[in-house]
Amino acid sequence: MEAALMEPVLVLNRLWQAVNVIAAKRAFSLLASGHAQIVHAEDESFEVFNMMDWVDFSRHNPPASELELVHTVRFPVRVPRVILLSVFDRMPRKEVKLTRHNVFERDKHTCQYCSKKMPSEELNLDHVIPRHYGGKTTWENIVCSCVSCNSRKANRLPHEAKMHLIRKPSTPKWRPVINLVARGKKQDAWKHFLDIAYWNVELEK
């Protein structure tokens, strides 16, 4: 049962927008307190259940896998795949951490000077404005570069090295939920809501 309680559940805000992914254990807590309802999709139609209605639904519609079932003292309950918050109607603000991995992801593992795409071990990070010129370690001043371009530029400004960026670096506007689409960590029941989120996410300027 412990494994079932750790199963991922997609969270929708009051406007039916995907905002988070939580463990089933936390989802059951929100449902029991009346802060959320369960959304069940079947044949392109959606039904909303409160906790007691979901218990009844679980009795008459047992899941195919034990991993989708939580056994309580009195009866088994299906693990919900999507829940709808009763009050929250905003999109969460979450800054993307400035890490080597995330810079490589933002720049698509492509040197921002010569446009060559390379594996991570063949890439470096470059301060566009070198630190000895007062350049900060920020999203707007760090880019992915190959070893060759990094050595050529050294501690100079791009124009001093007769080099040009292929795009201006900026803070990415990723949402944690959207990243699940790319990484493939999603349930079939999430598809409709993640597709909507994917097509409506703000693009990087």
PDB file of C-alpha atoms in Angstrom:
ATOM      1  CA  MET A   1       0.000   0.000   0.000  1.00  0.00           C
ATOM      2  CA  GLU A   2       2.940   2.311   0.675  1.00  0.00           C
ATOM      3  CA  ALA A   3       3.837   2.215  -3.013  1.00  0.00           C
ATOM      4  CA  ALA A   4       0.275   3.176  -3.988  1.00  0.00           C
ATOM      5  CA  LEU A   5       0.372   6.164  -1.615  1.00  0.00           C
ATOM      6  CA  MET A   6       3.474   7.439  -3.423  1.00  0.00           C
ATOM      7  CA  GLU A   7       1.835   7.293  -6.862  1.00  0.00           C
ATOM      8  CA  PRO A   8       1.818  10.708  -8.647  1.00  0.00           C
ATOM      9  CA  VAL A   9      -1.399  12.724  -8.813  1.00  0.00           C
ATOM     10  CA  LEU A  10      -1.896  15.730 -11.080  1.00  0.00           C
ATOM     11  CA  VAL A  11      -3.292  18.825  -9.350  1.00  0.00           C
ATOM     12  CA  LEU A  12      -5.572  21.283 -11.165  1.00  0.00           C
ATOM     13  CA  ASN A  13      -6.406  24.724  -9.840  1.00  0.00           C
ATOM     14  CA  ARG A  14      -9.994  25.969  -9.660  1.00  0.00           C
ATOM     15  CA  LEU A  15      -9.771  27.011 -13.339  1.00  0.00           C
ATOM     16  CA  TRP A  16      -8.835  23.429 -14.355  1.00  0.00           C
ATOM     17  CA  GLN A  17      -5.212  24.393 -15.119  1.00  0.00           C
ATOM     18  CA  ALA A  18      -2.435  21.908 -14.263  1.00  0.00           C
ATOM     19  CA  VAL A  19      -0.346  23.426 -11.461  1.00  0.00           C
ATOM     20  CA  ASN A  20       1.479  20.634  -9.640  1.00  0.00           C
ATOM     21  CA  VAL A  21       2.128  16.935  -9.150  1.00  0.00           C
ATOM     22  CA  ILE A  22       1.881  15.458  -5.649  1.00  0.00           C
ATOM     23  CA  ALA A  23       1.923  12.026  -4.024  1.00  0.00           C
ATOM     24  CA  ALA A  24      -1.384  10.198  -3.600  1.00  0.00           C
ATOM     25  CA  LYS A  25      -0.964  10.391   0.187  1.00  0.00           C
ATOM     26  CA  ARG A  26      -1.072  14.211   0.042  1.00  0.00           C
ATOM     27  CA  ALA A  27      -3.964  14.069  -2.441  1.00  0.00           C
ATOM     28  CA  PHE A  28      -6.033  11.960  -0.038  1.00  0.00           C
ATOM     29  CA  SER A  29      -5.338  14.497   2.711  1.00  0.00           C
ATOM     30  CA  LEU A  30      -6.665  17.342   0.525  1.00  0.00           C
ATOM     31  CA  LEU A  31      -9.714  15.272  -0.419  1.00  0.00           C
ATOM     32  CA  ALA A  32     -10.513  14.292   3.176  1.00  0.00           C
ATOM     33  CA  SER A  33     -10.345  17.937   4.296  1.00  0.00           C
ATOM     34  CA  GLY A  34     -12.693  19.042   1.509  1.00  0.00           C
ATOM     35  CA  HIS A  35     -10.036  21.155  -0.219  1.00  0.00           C
ATOM     36  CA  ALA A  36     -10.165  19.134  -3.428  1.00  0.00           C
ATOM     37  CA  GLN A  37     -12.305  16.830  -5.537  1.00  0.00           C
ATOM     38  CA  ILE A  38     -11.400  13.965  -7.841  1.00  0.00           C
ATOM     39  CA  VAL A  39     -11.588  14.333 -11.613  1.00  0.00           C
ATOM     40  CA  HIS A  40     -12.145  11.056 -13.443  1.00  0.00           C
ATOM     41  CA  ALA A  41     -11.860  10.989 -17.237  1.00  0.00           C
ATOM     42  CA  GLU A  42     -13.551   8.342 -19.331  1.00  0.00           C
ATOM     43  CA  ASP A  43     -14.314   8.393 -23.068  1.00  0.00           C
ATOM     44  CA  GLU A  44     -13.432  12.109 -23.367  1.00  0.00           C
ATOM     45  CA  SER A  45     -15.918  13.046 -20.631  1.00  0.00           C
ATOM     46  CA  PHE A  46     -15.073  14.159 -17.090  1.00  0.00           C
ATOM     47  CA  GLU A  47     -16.793  13.407 -13.801  1.00  0.00           C
ATOM     48  CA  VAL A  48     -16.059  15.137 -10.498  1.00  0.00           C
ATOM     49  CA  PHE A  49     -16.303  13.172  -7.234  1.00  0.00           C
ATOM     50  CA  ASN A  50     -16.076  14.135  -3.584  1.00  0.00           C
ATOM     51  CA  MET A  51     -14.323  11.673  -1.267  1.00  0.00           C
ATOM     52  CA  MET A  52     -17.397   9.661  -0.264  1.00  0.00           C
ATOM     53  CA  ASP A  53     -18.663   9.400  -3.851  1.00  0.00           C
ATOM     54  CA  TRP A  54     -15.187   8.243  -4.905  1.00  0.00           C
ATOM     55  CA  VAL A  55     -15.227   5.493  -2.268  1.00  0.00           C
ATOM     56  CA  ASP A  56     -18.530   4.282  -3.690  1.00  0.00           C
ATOM     57  CA  PHE A  57     -17.179   4.515  -7.255  1.00  0.00           C
ATOM     58  CA  SER A  58     -14.128   2.468  -6.211  1.00  0.00           C
ATOM     59  CA  ARG A  59     -16.311  -0.341  -4.871  1.00  0.00           C
ATOM     60  CA  HIS A  60     -18.145  -0.750  -8.175  1.00  0.00           C
ATOM     61  CA  ASN A  61     -15.176  -0.006 -10.465  1.00  0.00           C
ATOM     62  CA  PRO A  62     -12.076  -1.791  -9.143  1.00  0.00           C
ATOM     63  CA  PRO A  63      -8.824  -0.869 -10.923  1.00  0.00           C
ATOM     64  CA  ALA A  64      -6.795  -3.285 -13.015  1.00  0.00           C
ATOM     65  CA  SER A  65      -3.634  -2.912 -10.924  1.00  0.00           C
ATOM     66  CA  GLU A  66      -2.994  -3.188  -7.175  1.00  0.00           C
ATOM     67  CA  LEU A  67      -0.760  -0.126  -7.517  1.00  0.00           C
ATOM     68  CA  GLU A  68      -3.937   1.873  -8.176  1.00  0.00           C
ATOM     69  CA  LEU A  69      -5.589   0.739  -4.950  1.00  0.00           C
ATOM     70  CA  VAL A  70      -5.259   1.804  -1.297  1.00  0.00           C
ATOM     71  CA  HIS A  71      -6.667  -0.603   1.296  1.00  0.00           C
ATOM     72  CA  THR A  72      -8.310   1.086   4.281  1.00  0.00           C
ATOM     73  CA  VAL A  73      -9.659  -0.674   7.384  1.00  0.00           C
ATOM     74  CA  ARG A  74     -13.159  -0.855   5.909  1.00  0.00           C
ATOM     75  CA  PHE A  75     -12.766  -0.831   2.129  1.00  0.00           C
ATOM     76  CA  PRO A  76     -10.316  -0.409  -0.768  1.00  0.00           C
ATOM     77  CA  VAL A  77     -10.161   2.995  -2.504  1.00  0.00           C
ATOM     78  CA  ARG A  78      -8.812   3.754  -5.952  1.00  0.00           C
ATOM     79  CA  VAL A  79      -5.825   6.097  -6.191  1.00  0.00           C
ATOM     80  CA  PRO A  80      -7.029   9.275  -7.927  1.00  0.00           C
ATOM     81  CA  ARG A  81      -5.009  10.405 -10.931  1.00  0.00           C
ATOM     82  CA  VAL A  82      -6.264  13.993 -11.140  1.00  0.00           C
ATOM     83  CA  ILE A  83      -7.642  16.234  -8.396  1.00  0.00           C
ATOM     84  CA  LEU A  84      -9.287  19.651  -8.633  1.00  0.00           C
ATOM     85  CA  LEU A  85      -8.580  22.252  -5.942  1.00  0.00           C
ATOM     86  CA  SER A  86     -11.646  23.986  -4.531  1.00  0.00           C
ATOM     87  CA  VAL A  87     -10.145  27.442  -3.952  1.00  0.00           C
ATOM     88  CA  PHE A  88      -6.736  27.988  -5.549  1.00  0.00           C
ATOM     89  CA  ASP A  89      -7.072  29.709  -8.956  1.00  0.00           C
ATOM     90  CA  ARG A  90      -3.538  30.994  -9.632  1.00  0.00           C
ATOM     91  CA  MET A  91      -0.539  29.553 -11.419  1.00  0.00           C
ATOM     92  CA  PRO A  92       2.334  28.933  -9.004  1.00  0.00           C
ATOM     93  CA  ARG A  93       5.390  31.148  -9.334  1.00  0.00           C
ATOM     94  CA  LYS A  94       8.511  29.063  -9.233  1.00  0.00           C
ATOM     95  CA  GLU A  95      11.926  30.251 -10.251  1.00  0.00           C
ATOM     96  CA  VAL A  96      14.121  27.831 -12.147  1.00  0.00           C
ATOM     97  CA  LYS A  97      17.364  27.187 -10.278  1.00  0.00           C
ATOM     98  CA  LEU A  98      20.498  28.397 -12.000  1.00  0.00           C
ATOM     99  CA  THR A  99      22.418  25.127 -12.323  1.00  0.00           C
ATOM    100  CA  ARG A 100      24.775  23.739 -14.953  1.00  0.00           C
ATOM    101  CA  HIS A 101      22.137  21.172 -15.973  1.00  0.00           C
ATOM    102  CA  ASN A 102      19.398  23.806 -16.353  1.00  0.00           C
ATOM    103  CA  VAL A 103      21.621  26.129 -18.424  1.00  0.00           C
ATOM    104  CA  PHE A 104      22.392  23.204 -20.749  1.00  0.00           C
ATOM    105  CA  GLU A 105      18.660  22.459 -20.962  1.00  0.00           C
ATOM    106  CA  ARG A 106      17.775  26.084 -21.710  1.00  0.00           C
ATOM    107  CA  ASP A 107      20.436  26.299 -24.424  1.00  0.00           C
ATOM    108  CA  LYS A 108      19.540  22.826 -25.759  1.00  0.00           C
ATOM    109  CA  HIS A 109      23.122  21.564 -25.251  1.00  0.00           C
ATOM    110  CA  THR A 110      24.183  23.926 -28.026  1.00  0.00           C
ATOM    111  CA  CYS A 111      27.210  26.214 -27.924  1.00  0.00           C
ATOM    112  CA  GLN A 112      25.831  29.740 -27.989  1.00  0.00           C
ATOM    113  CA  TYR A 113      28.780  30.957 -30.068  1.00  0.00           C
ATOM    114  CA  CYS A 114      29.345  28.333 -32.784  1.00  0.00           C
ATOM    115  CA  SER A 115      25.898  26.618 -32.747  1.00  0.00           C
ATOM    116  CA  LYS A 116      27.338  23.123 -32.341  1.00  0.00           C
ATOM    117  CA  LYS A 117      25.231  20.688 -30.306  1.00  0.00           C
ATOM    118  CA  MET A 118      27.318  18.492 -28.021  1.00  0.00           C
ATOM    119  CA  PRO A 119      27.029  16.092 -25.068  1.00  0.00           C
ATOM    120  CA  SER A 120      27.215  17.658 -21.599  1.00  0.00           C
ATOM    121  CA  GLU A 121      30.769  16.480 -20.911  1.00  0.00           C
ATOM    122  CA  GLU A 122      32.018  18.482 -23.912  1.00  0.00           C
ATOM    123  CA  LEU A 123      30.359  21.740 -22.823  1.00  0.00           C
ATOM    124  CA  ASN A 124      31.300  24.543 -20.458  1.00  0.00           C
ATOM    125  CA  LEU A 125      29.549  27.548 -18.976  1.00  0.00           C
ATOM    126  CA  ASP A 126      30.678  31.002 -20.079  1.00  0.00           C
ATOM    127  CA  HIS A 127      30.148  34.408 -18.478  1.00  0.00           C
ATOM    128  CA  VAL A 128      29.203  36.634 -21.432  1.00  0.00           C
ATOM    129  CA  ILE A 129      30.513  39.633 -19.499  1.00  0.00           C
ATOM    130  CA  PRO A 130      33.565  38.200 -17.698  1.00  0.00           C
ATOM    131  CA  ARG A 131      33.625  38.352 -13.920  1.00  0.00           C
ATOM    132  CA  HIS A 132      36.675  40.606 -13.876  1.00  0.00           C
ATOM    133  CA  TYR A 133      34.554  43.118 -15.850  1.00  0.00           C
ATOM    134  CA  GLY A 134      31.891  42.899 -13.152  1.00  0.00           C
ATOM    135  CA  GLY A 135      29.809  40.211 -14.873  1.00  0.00           C
ATOM    136  CA  LYS A 136      27.393  38.425 -12.565  1.00  0.00           C
ATOM    137  CA  THR A 137      26.503  34.748 -12.392  1.00  0.00           C
ATOM    138  CA  THR A 138      22.919  35.188 -13.570  1.00  0.00           C
ATOM    139  CA  TRP A 139      20.645  33.650 -16.206  1.00  0.00           C
ATOM    140  CA  GLU A 140      21.178  36.757 -18.345  1.00  0.00           C
ATOM    141  CA  ASN A 141      24.979  36.441 -18.268  1.00  0.00           C
ATOM    142  CA  ILE A 142      25.634  32.680 -18.390  1.00  0.00           C
ATOM    143  CA  VAL A 143      25.585  30.643 -21.595  1.00  0.00           C
ATOM    144  CA  CYS A 144      26.477  27.176 -22.739  1.00  0.00           C
ATOM    145  CA  SER A 145      29.708  27.053 -24.769  1.00  0.00           C
ATOM    146  CA  CYS A 146      31.970  24.401 -26.217  1.00  0.00           C
ATOM    147  CA  VAL A 147      35.511  24.028 -24.897  1.00  0.00           C
ATOM    148  CA  SER A 148      36.985  25.504 -28.079  1.00  0.00           C
ATOM    149  CA  CYS A 149      34.848  28.666 -28.019  1.00  0.00           C
ATOM    150  CA  ASN A 150      35.320  29.035 -24.283  1.00  0.00           C
ATOM    151  CA  SER A 151      39.099  28.963 -24.707  1.00  0.00           C
ATOM    152  CA  ARG A 152      38.987  31.349 -27.673  1.00  0.00           C
ATOM    153  CA  LYS A 153      36.878  33.920 -25.837  1.00  0.00           C
ATOM    154  CA  ALA A 154      38.832  33.566 -22.585  1.00  0.00           C
ATOM    155  CA  ASN A 155      38.314  36.576 -20.288  1.00  0.00           C
ATOM    156  CA  ARG A 156      37.173  38.923 -23.037  1.00  0.00           C
ATOM    157  CA  LEU A 157      33.869  40.400 -24.083  1.00  0.00           C
ATOM    158  CA  PRO A 158      32.369  38.646 -27.142  1.00  0.00           C
ATOM    159  CA  HIS A 159      33.085  41.564 -29.502  1.00  0.00           C
ATOM    160  CA  GLU A 160      36.679  41.725 -28.280  1.00  0.00           C
ATOM    161  CA  ALA A 161      37.104  38.101 -29.344  1.00  0.00           C
ATOM    162  CA  LYS A 162      35.186  38.778 -32.583  1.00  0.00           C
ATOM    163  CA  MET A 163      32.451  36.366 -31.443  1.00  0.00           C
ATOM    164  CA  HIS A 164      28.663  36.699 -31.417  1.00  0.00           C
ATOM    165  CA  LEU A 165      25.935  35.017 -29.404  1.00  0.00           C
ATOM    166  CA  ILE A 166      23.347  33.115 -31.425  1.00  0.00           C
ATOM    167  CA  ARG A 167      20.654  34.298 -28.980  1.00  0.00           C
ATOM    168  CA  LYS A 168      20.419  36.597 -25.991  1.00  0.00           C
ATOM    169  CA  PRO A 169      20.416  34.623 -22.721  1.00  0.00           C
ATOM    170  CA  SER A 170      17.359  35.021 -20.478  1.00  0.00           C
ATOM    171  CA  THR A 171      15.669  33.440 -17.481  1.00  0.00           C
ATOM    172  CA  PRO A 172      13.660  30.401 -18.640  1.00  0.00           C
ATOM    173  CA  LYS A 173       9.933  30.379 -17.974  1.00  0.00           C
ATOM    174  CA  TRP A 174       9.521  26.669 -17.395  1.00  0.00           C
ATOM    175  CA  ARG A 175       6.706  25.321 -15.268  1.00  0.00           C
ATOM    176  CA  PRO A 176       7.396  22.164 -13.259  1.00  0.00           C
ATOM    177  CA  VAL A 177       4.273  20.510 -14.676  1.00  0.00           C
ATOM    178  CA  ILE A 178       5.238  21.258 -18.265  1.00  0.00           C
ATOM    179  CA  ASN A 179       8.602  19.565 -17.736  1.00  0.00           C
ATOM    180  CA  LEU A 180       6.775  16.328 -16.963  1.00  0.00           C
ATOM    181  CA  VAL A 181       5.621  16.231 -20.579  1.00  0.00           C
ATOM    182  CA  ALA A 182       9.197  16.331 -21.856  1.00  0.00           C
ATOM    183  CA  ARG A 183      10.470  13.782 -19.346  1.00  0.00           C
ATOM    184  CA  GLY A 184       7.611  11.369 -20.026  1.00  0.00           C
ATOM    185  CA  LYS A 185       6.641  11.024 -16.349  1.00  0.00           C
ATOM    186  CA  LYS A 186       2.940  11.322 -16.945  1.00  0.00           C
ATOM    187  CA  GLN A 187      -0.211   9.227 -16.657  1.00  0.00           C
ATOM    188  CA  ASP A 188      -2.686   8.699 -19.486  1.00  0.00           C
ATOM    189  CA  ALA A 189      -5.330  10.409 -17.343  1.00  0.00           C
ATOM    190  CA  TRP A 190      -3.233  13.604 -17.364  1.00  0.00           C
ATOM    191  CA  LYS A 191      -2.969  13.873 -21.134  1.00  0.00           C
ATOM    192  CA  HIS A 192      -5.835  16.282 -21.743  1.00  0.00           C
ATOM    193  CA  PHE A 193      -4.741  18.703 -19.014  1.00  0.00           C
ATOM    194  CA  LEU A 194      -1.030  18.598 -19.869  1.00  0.00           C
ATOM    195  CA  ASP A 195      -1.760  19.142 -23.562  1.00  0.00           C
ATOM    196  CA  ILE A 196      -3.672  22.306 -22.653  1.00  0.00           C
ATOM    197  CA  ALA A 197      -0.808  23.431 -20.395  1.00  0.00           C
ATOM    198  CA  TYR A 198       1.791  22.671 -23.063  1.00  0.00           C
ATOM    199  CA  TRP A 199       0.107  24.735 -25.782  1.00  0.00           C
ATOM    200  CA  ASN A 200      -0.605  27.673 -23.462  1.00  0.00           C
ATOM    201  CA  VAL A 201       2.769  27.967 -21.736  1.00  0.00           C
ATOM    202  CA  GLU A 202       4.436  31.336 -22.315  1.00  0.00           C
ATOM    203  CA  LEU A 203       7.330  31.042 -24.748  1.00  0.00           C
ATOM    204  CA  GLU A 204      10.776  32.419 -23.987  1.00  0.00           C
ATOM    205  CA  LYS A 205      11.270  35.869 -25.510  1.00  0.00           C
TER     206      LYS A 205
END
